[in-house]
């Protein structure tokens, strides 16, 4: 039987080898991982736990909040407030940042999260997940504001997600590769099941919501048309398509077997760069994808280089197998 490596052992050994996980960051990651276990339990109850359906409120995005959105958000806030590792938190489900109350010590990190991504899939039992991003508080003033969060994604200290699917898996990077842990429900522990996820540079699989095709910019339509043309077209090979409508599930598939994921600009809302959020969806996923040898752009620039201007700002996303992302990005750059 191969020796099982726990999340704690992995983090301790990573600190010993690379020095990238100081004590406060290790505590942060372990607390988030424990919170994800609690969210997984709530998700898995489904109709038995009175957790399905709408919470009867809207979030800052103007989207109807599901009961599990609110539950997941509260679990992450409560789990992370008291440890002394965080100065503040930001969430897709909260209009403004949540500063750690004065009754607790403030730490040097800031945690951002989409507590439950893919909410439209909750009630139909399709994989959903939690996405998180960790930044360092770079100003040494006691106070903290939204401006402290507005750092490019390349400043992240860590990023990860948890998929609540057939397995419950935690995928994590601190800047030295990507590791995957699978929840052993019998012992309640996270077990290292892959210590180096790598994305193949080429793929035959794309992920996009095809129902929006008529609204995309021409370069995006050109790329998809060429994929659909298959062997007899300019790409000379047939492509497959997947779209789960949970970013965590689509990105997990790409980290596991390759592919290219796109959520592009849409002419129906020309002032909106895209649907997905930069700070707590695109940035953490871009960090993970790059650490696994892939690429992530907004169809023109590297996502991790983008300078945020607002906490909940949105962005176009093209990420996954390097050669495909390069192609999509080149089409957009050539089109100006
Ligand atoms: P659509 C989920 O609501 C989400 O934010 C991402 O997880 C997912 O990739 C996307 O939206 C799905 O969007 O328009 O296909 O429902």
GROMACS .gro file of C-alpha atoms and ligand atoms in nm, residues 117-120 209 212 243 245-248 250 261 263 275-277 281, ligand 1:
model
   34
  117UNK     CA    1  -1.921   2.843  -0.797
  118UNK     CA    2  -2.169   2.696  -1.044
  119UNK     CA    3  -2.477   2.767  -0.836
  120UNK     CA    4  -2.710   2.703  -1.131
  209UNK     CA    5  -2.126   2.805  -2.398
  212UNK     CA    6  -2.386   3.261  -2.718
  243UNK     CA    7  -1.950   2.263  -2.104
  245UNK     CA    8  -2.136   2.552  -1.657
  246UNK     CA    9  -1.935   2.521  -1.336
  247UNK     CA   10  -1.596   2.681  -1.394
  248UNK     CA   11  -1.438   2.463  -1.124
  250UNK     CA   12  -1.441   2.260  -1.646
  261UNK     CA   13  -1.192   2.696  -2.160
  263UNK     CA   14  -1.589   3.271  -2.155
  275UNK     CA   15  -1.907   3.724  -1.727
  276UNK     CA   16  -1.642   3.583  -1.496
  277UNK     CA   17  -1.488   3.778  -1.206
  281UNK     CA   18  -1.244   3.329  -1.035
  337LIG     P1   19  -2.335   3.010  -1.835
  337LIG     C1   20  -2.128   2.979  -1.287
  337LIG     O1   21  -2.242   3.060  -1.267
  337LIG     C2   22  -2.027   3.059  -1.367
  337LIG     O2   23  -1.993   3.176  -1.299
  337LIG     C3   24  -1.905   2.974  -1.397
  337LIG     O3   25  -1.879   2.883  -1.298
  337LIG     C4   26  -1.941   2.905  -1.528
  337LIG     O4   27  -1.828   2.873  -1.607
  337LIG     C5   28  -2.028   3.009  -1.598
  337LIG     O5   29  -2.083   3.092  -1.494
  337LIG     C6   30  -2.142   2.945  -1.673
  337LIG     O6   31  -2.209   3.048  -1.742
  337LIG     O7   32  -2.365   3.140  -1.908
  337LIG     O8   33  -2.291   2.902  -1.930
  337LIG     O9   34  -2.445   2.965  -1.742
   0.00000   0.00000   0.00000
